[in-house]
Tab-separated table of C-alpha atoms and ligand atoms in Angstrom:
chain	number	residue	atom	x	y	z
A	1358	UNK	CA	0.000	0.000	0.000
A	1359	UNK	CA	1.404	3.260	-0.605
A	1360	UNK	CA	0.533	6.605	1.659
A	1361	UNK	CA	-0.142	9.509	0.518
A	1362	UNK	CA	-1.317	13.173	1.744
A	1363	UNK	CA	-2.176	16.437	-0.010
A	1364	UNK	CA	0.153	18.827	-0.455
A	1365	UNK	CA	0.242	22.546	0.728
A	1366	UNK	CA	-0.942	24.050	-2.511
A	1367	UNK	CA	-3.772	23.911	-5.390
A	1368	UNK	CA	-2.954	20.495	-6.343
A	1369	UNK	CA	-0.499	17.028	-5.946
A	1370	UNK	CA	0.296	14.419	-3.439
A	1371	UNK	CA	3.025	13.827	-1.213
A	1372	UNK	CA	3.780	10.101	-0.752
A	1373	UNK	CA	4.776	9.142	2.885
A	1374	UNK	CA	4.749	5.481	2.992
A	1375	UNK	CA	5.273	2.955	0.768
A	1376	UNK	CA	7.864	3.291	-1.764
A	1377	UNK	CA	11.473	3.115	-1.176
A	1378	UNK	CA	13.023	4.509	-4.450
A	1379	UNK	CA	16.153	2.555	-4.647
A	1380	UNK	CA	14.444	-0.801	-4.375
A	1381	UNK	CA	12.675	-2.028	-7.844
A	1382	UNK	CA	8.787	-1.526	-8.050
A	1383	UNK	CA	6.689	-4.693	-8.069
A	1384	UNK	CA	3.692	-4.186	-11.596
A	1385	UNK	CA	0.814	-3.228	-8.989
A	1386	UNK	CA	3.161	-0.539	-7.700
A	1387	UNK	CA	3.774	1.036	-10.863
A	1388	UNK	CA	0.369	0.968	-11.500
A	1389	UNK	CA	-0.482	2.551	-8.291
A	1390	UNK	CA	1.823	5.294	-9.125
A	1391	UNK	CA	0.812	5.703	-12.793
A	1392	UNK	CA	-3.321	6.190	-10.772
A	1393	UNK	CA	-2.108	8.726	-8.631
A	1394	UNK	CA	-0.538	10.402	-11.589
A	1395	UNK	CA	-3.729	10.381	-13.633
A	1396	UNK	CA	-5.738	11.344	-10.370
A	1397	UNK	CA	-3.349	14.297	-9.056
A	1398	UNK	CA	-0.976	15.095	-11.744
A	1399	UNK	CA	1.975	15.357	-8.965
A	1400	UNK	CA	3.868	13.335	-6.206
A	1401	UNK	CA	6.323	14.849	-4.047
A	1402	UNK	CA	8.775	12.369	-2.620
A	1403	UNK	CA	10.976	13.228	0.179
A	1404	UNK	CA	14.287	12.400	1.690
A	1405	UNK	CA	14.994	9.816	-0.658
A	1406	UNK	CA	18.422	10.700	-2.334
A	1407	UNK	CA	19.486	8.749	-5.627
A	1408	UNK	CA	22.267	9.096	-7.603
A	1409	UNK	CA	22.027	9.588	-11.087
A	1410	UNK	CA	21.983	5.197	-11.848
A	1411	UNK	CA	19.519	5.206	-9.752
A	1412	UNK	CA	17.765	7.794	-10.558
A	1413	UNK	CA	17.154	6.504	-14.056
A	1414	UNK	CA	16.777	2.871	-13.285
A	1415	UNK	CA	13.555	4.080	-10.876
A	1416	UNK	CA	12.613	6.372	-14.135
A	1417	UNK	CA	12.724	3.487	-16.669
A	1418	UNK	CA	10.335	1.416	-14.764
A	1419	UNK	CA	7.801	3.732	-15.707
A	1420	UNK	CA	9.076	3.611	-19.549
A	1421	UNK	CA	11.381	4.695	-22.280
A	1422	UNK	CA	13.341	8.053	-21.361
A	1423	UNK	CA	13.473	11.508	-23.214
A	1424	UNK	CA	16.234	13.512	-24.123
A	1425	UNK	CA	14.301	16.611	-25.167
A	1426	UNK	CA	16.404	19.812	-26.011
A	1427	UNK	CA	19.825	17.639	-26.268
A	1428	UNK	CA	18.372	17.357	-29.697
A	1429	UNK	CA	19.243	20.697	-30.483
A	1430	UNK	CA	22.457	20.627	-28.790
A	1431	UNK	CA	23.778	17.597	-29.142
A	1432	UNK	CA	27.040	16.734	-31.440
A	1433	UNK	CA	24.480	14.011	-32.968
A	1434	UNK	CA	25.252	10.182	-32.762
A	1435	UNK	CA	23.651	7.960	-31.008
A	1436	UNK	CA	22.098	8.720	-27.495
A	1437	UNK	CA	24.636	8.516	-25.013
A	1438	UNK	CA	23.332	6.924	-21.639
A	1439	UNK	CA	23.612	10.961	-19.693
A	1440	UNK	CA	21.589	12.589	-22.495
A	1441	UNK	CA	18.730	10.939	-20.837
A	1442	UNK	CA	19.425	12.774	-17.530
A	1443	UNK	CA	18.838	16.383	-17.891
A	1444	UNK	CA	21.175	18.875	-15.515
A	1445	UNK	CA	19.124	21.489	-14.139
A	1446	UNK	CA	22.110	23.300	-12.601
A	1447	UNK	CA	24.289	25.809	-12.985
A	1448	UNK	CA	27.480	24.517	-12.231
A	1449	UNK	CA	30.232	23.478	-14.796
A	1450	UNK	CA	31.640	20.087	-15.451
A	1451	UNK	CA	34.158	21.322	-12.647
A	1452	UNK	CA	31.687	21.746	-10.039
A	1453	UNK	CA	32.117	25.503	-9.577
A	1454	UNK	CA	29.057	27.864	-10.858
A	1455	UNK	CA	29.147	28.543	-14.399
A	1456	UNK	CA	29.360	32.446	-15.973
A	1457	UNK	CA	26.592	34.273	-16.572
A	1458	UNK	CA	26.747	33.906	-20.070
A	1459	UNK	CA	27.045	30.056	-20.282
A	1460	UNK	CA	24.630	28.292	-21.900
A	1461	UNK	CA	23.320	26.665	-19.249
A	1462	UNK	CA	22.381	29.636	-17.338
A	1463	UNK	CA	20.386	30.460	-20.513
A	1464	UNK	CA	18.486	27.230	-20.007
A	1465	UNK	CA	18.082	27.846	-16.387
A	1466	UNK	CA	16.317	31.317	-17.697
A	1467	UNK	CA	14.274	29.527	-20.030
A	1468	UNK	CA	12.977	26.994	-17.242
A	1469	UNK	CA	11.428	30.025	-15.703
A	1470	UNK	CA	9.035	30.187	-18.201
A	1471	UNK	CA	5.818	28.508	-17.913
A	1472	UNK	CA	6.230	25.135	-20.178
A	1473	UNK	CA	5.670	21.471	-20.175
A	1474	UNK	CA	8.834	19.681	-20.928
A	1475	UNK	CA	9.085	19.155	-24.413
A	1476	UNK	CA	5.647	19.787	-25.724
A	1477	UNK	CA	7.973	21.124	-28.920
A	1478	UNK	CA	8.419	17.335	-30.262
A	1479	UNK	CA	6.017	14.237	-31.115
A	1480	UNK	CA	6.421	11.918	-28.461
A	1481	UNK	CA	6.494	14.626	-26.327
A	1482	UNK	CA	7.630	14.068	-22.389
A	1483	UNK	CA	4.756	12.072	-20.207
A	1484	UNK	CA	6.729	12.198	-16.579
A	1485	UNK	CA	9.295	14.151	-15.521
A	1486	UNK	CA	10.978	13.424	-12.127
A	1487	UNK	CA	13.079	16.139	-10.940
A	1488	UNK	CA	15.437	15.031	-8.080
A	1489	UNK	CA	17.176	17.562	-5.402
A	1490	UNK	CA	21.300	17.400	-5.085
A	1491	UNK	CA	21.885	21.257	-3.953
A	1492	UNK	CA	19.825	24.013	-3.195
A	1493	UNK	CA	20.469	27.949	-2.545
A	1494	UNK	CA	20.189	29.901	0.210
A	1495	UNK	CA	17.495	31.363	-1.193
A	1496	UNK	CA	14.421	31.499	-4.320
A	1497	UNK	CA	15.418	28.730	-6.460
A	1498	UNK	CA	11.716	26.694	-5.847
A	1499	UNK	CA	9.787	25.052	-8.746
A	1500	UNK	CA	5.984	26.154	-9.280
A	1501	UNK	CA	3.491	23.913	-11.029
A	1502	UNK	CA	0.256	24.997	-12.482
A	1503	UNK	CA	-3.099	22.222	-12.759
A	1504	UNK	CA	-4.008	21.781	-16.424
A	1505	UNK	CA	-7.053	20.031	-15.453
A	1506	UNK	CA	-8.685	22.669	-13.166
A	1507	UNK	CA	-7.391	25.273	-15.276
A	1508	UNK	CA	-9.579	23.791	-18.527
A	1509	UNK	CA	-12.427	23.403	-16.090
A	1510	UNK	CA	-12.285	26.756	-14.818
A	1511	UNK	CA	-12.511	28.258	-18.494
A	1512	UNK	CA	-15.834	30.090	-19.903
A	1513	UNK	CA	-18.373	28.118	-21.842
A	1514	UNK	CA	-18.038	30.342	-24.465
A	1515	UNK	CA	-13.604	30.157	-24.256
A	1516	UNK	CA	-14.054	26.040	-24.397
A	1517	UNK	CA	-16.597	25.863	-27.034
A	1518	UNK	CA	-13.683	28.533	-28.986
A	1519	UNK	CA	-10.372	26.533	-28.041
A	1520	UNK	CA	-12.251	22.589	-28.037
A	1521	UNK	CA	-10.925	21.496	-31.830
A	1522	UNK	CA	-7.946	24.281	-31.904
A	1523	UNK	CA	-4.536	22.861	-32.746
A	1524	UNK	CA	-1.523	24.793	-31.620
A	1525	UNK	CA	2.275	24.506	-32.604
A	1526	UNK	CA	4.927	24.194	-30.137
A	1527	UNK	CA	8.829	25.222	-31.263
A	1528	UNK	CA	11.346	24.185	-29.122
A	1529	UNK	CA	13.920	27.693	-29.791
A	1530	UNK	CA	10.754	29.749	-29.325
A	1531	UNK	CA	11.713	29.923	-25.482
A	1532	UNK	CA	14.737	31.068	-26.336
A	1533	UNK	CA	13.860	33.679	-29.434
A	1534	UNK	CA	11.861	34.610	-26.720
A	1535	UNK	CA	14.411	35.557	-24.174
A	1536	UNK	CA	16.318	37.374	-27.087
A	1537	UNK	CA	18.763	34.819	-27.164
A	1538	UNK	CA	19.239	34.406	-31.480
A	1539	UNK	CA	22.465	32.741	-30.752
A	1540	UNK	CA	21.274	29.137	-32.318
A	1541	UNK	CA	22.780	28.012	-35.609
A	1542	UNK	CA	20.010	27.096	-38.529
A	1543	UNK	CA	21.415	23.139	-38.077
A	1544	UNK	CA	20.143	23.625	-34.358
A	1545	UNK	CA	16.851	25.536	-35.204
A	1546	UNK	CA	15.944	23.391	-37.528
A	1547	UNK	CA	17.061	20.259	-35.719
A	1548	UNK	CA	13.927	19.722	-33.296
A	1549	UNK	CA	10.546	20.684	-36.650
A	1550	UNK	CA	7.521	21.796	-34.591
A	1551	UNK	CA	5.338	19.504	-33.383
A	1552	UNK	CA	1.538	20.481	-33.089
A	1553	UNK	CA	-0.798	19.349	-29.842
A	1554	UNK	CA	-4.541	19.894	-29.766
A	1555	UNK	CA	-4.834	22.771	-27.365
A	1556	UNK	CA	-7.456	20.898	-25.161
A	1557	UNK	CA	-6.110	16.692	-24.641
A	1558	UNK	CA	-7.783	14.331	-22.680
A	1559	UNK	CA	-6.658	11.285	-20.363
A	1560	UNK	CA	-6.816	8.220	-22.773
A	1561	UNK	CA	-7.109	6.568	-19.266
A	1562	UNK	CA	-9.465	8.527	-17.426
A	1563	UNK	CA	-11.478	10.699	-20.447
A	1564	UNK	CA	-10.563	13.445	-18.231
A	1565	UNK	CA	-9.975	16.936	-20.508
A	1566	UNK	CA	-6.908	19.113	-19.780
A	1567	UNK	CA	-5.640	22.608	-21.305
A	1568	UNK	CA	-2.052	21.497	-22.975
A	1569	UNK	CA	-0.567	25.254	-23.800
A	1570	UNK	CA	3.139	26.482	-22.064
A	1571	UNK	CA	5.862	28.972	-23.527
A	1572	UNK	CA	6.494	26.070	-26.347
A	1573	UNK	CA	3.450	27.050	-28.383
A	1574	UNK	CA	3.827	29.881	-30.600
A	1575	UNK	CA	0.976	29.624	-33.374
A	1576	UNK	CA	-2.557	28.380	-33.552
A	1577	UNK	CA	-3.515	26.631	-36.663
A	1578	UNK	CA	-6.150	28.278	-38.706
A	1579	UNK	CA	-5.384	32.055	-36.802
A	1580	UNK	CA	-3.399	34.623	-37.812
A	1581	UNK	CA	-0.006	34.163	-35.799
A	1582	UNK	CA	-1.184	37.487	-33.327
A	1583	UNK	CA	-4.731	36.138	-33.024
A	1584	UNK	CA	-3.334	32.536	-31.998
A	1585	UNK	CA	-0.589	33.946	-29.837
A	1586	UNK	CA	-2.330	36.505	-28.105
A	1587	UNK	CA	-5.562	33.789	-27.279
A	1588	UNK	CA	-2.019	31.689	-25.747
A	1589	UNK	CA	-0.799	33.982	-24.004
A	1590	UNK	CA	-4.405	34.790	-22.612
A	1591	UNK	CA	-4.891	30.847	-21.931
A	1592	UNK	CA	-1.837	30.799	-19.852
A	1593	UNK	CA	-2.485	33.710	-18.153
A	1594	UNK	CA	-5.889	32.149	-16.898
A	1595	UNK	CA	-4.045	28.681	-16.579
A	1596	UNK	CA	-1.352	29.869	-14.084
A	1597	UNK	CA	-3.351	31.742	-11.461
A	1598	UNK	CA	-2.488	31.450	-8.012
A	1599	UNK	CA	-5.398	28.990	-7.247
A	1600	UNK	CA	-4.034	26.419	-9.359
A	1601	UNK	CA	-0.751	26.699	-8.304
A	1602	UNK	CA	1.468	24.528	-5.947
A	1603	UNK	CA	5.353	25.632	-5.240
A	1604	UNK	CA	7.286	23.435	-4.612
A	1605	UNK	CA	10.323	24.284	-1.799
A	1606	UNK	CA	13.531	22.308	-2.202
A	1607	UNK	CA	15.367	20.185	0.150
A	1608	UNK	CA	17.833	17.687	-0.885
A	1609	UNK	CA	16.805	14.236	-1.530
A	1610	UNK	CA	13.212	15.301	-2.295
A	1611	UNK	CA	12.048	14.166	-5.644
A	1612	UNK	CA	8.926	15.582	-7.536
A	1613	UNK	CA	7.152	13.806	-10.350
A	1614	UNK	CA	4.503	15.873	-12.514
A	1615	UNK	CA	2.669	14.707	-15.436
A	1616	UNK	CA	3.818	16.946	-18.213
A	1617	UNK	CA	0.819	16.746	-20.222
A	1618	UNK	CA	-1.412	18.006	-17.346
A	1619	UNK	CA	0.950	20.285	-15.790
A	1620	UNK	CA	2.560	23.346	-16.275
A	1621	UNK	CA	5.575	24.378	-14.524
A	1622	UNK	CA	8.011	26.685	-13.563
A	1623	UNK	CA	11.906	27.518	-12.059
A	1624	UNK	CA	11.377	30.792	-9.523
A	1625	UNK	CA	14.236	33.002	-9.039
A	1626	UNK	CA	17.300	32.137	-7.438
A	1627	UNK	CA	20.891	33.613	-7.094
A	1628	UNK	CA	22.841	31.966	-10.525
A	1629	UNK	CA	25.924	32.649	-7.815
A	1630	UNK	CA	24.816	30.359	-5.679
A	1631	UNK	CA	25.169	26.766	-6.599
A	1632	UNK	CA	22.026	24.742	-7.507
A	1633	UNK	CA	22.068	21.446	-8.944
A	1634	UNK	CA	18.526	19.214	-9.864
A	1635	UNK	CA	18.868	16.140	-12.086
A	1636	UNK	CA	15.776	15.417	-14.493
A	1637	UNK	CA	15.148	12.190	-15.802
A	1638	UNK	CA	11.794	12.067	-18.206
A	1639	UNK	CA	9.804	9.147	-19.917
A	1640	UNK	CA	8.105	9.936	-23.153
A	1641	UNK	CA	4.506	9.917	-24.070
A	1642	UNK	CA	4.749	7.262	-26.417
A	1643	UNK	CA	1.033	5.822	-26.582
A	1644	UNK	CA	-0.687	8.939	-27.029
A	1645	UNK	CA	-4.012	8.687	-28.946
A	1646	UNK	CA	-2.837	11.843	-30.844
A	1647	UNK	CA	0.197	10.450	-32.264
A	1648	UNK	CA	-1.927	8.180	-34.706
A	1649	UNK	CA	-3.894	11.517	-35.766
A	1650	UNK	CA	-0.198	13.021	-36.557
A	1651	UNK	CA	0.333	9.545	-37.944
B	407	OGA	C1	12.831	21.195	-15.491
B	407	OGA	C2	12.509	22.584	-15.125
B	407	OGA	C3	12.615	24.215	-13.383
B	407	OGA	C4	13.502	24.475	-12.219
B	407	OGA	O1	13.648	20.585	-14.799
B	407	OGA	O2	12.226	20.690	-16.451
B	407	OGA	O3	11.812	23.242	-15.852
B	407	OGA	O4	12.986	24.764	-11.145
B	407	OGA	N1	12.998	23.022	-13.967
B	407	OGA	O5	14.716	24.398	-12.389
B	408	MN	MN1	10.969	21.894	-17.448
């Protein structure tokens, strides 16, 4: 049986009993996992360090593992086993906190944007699990934003308007964004756009979710402004504080959201100060809209 209790916020479980994350996960416990994932779209689990083997043999058991934006930056090839486990620091190979102008500072920027984890590629990411190694003195948190109360919240009128709407999601958009133009045409071009009905449903539970974030530029059938202002108003709605839960770091703690019913966040933090969170994702490999896409 595994425990769980609400957490402090709009939305998400914490699990408190149950699961030890460095032993392997019997079929009914995946499955229990995968139901509290469709039921509450986030687990918080605490005090349970890994390190990063560990980290993505708990990940696999719940299937195969994205690499996401690597794509753009990679040196091509075949995977290599640490593109699946994304660094959400800002330190250097070395250890010691990278420049301001590194790249990955960029990318730490561009986490602070509202997004769910590579909605800019078909399979796009189904779980993320973000795992706590060092945390700053201050700021620094993760916020997450409830897809499925959001959609539920929206006029009759805004539903009816976004129900069969289709947008596009770019993966350098972030980034053009942030006026960073620094990518080459290889690496713009490397990741084509991949396009997400703006309103999904739960193949498992029928339940309806927005699926927007700072991925999704255009709206098919709109005039680019049209589309991106009604995204930018969707998001807007999507992200207010009653559908929010933030989540405050402490090493060892481990959060899991469902990227296709989640939005989330980095808050603020000191890029002086070290930070260091290690990402592991799974892919959404059986959604129903991948056949559409075909
Ligand atoms: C991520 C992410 C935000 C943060 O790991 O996918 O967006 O708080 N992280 O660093
Ligand atoms: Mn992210």
């Amino acid at each position: 049986m595994i425990a769980t209790k609400p957490l402090d916020g709009a939305f998400g479980v914490e699990i408190t009993g149950g699961i030890d994350v460095l032993a392997p996960l019997d079929p009914a416990q995946v499955q229990e996992i995968d139901r509290l994932m469709d039921e509450h779209s986030l687990i918080v689990i605490r005090n349970q360090p890994m390190d990063v083997d560990q980290q993505l043999a708990w990940t696999r058991q719940f299937g195969p593992l994205d690499i996401g934006f690597k794509k753009v930056i990679s040196k091509g090839g075949a995977p290599q086993k640490y593109d699946e486990v994304g660094d959400i620091s800002n330190l250097s190979t070395d250890g010691t906190v990278a420049k301001r102008t590194d790249k990955r500072i960029l990318n730490n920027v561009a986490n602070q944007l509202w997004h769910s984890d590579s909605s800019f590629q078909m399979p796009a990411a189904k779980y993320s699990m973000l795992h706590s190694v060092q945390n700053p003195s201050w700021g620094g948190e993760t916020e997450f934003a409830d897809m499925k109360a959001a959609y539920d919240a929206l006029p009759d009128r805004m539903k009816s308007f976004v129900d069969d709407k289709v947008a596009e999601h770019f993966a350098v958009h972030s980034r053009f964004l942030l006026g960073d133009d620094s990518y080459t045409p290889e690496q713009v071009a490397a990741i084509p756009p991949a396009h997400w009905p703006i309103v999904r449903e739960n193949p498992r539970t029928g339940r309806r979710h927005l699926f927007i974030g700072v991925h999704a530029r255009s709206i098919e059938g709109l005039t680019v402004p049209e589309g991106r202002m009604i995204l930018l108003d969707l998001l807007e709605h999507a992200t207010q504080p009653q559908f929010r839960y933030l989540h405050h770091w402490q090493v060892g703690d481990t959060v899991i959201w469902d990227n296709r019913a989640t939005l989330h966040r980095g808050r603020h933090y000191d890029f002086d100060e070290p930070r260091e969170l290690r990402r592991t994702t799974t892919l959404d490999d059986q959604a129903p809209e991948l056949k559409r896409a075909g």
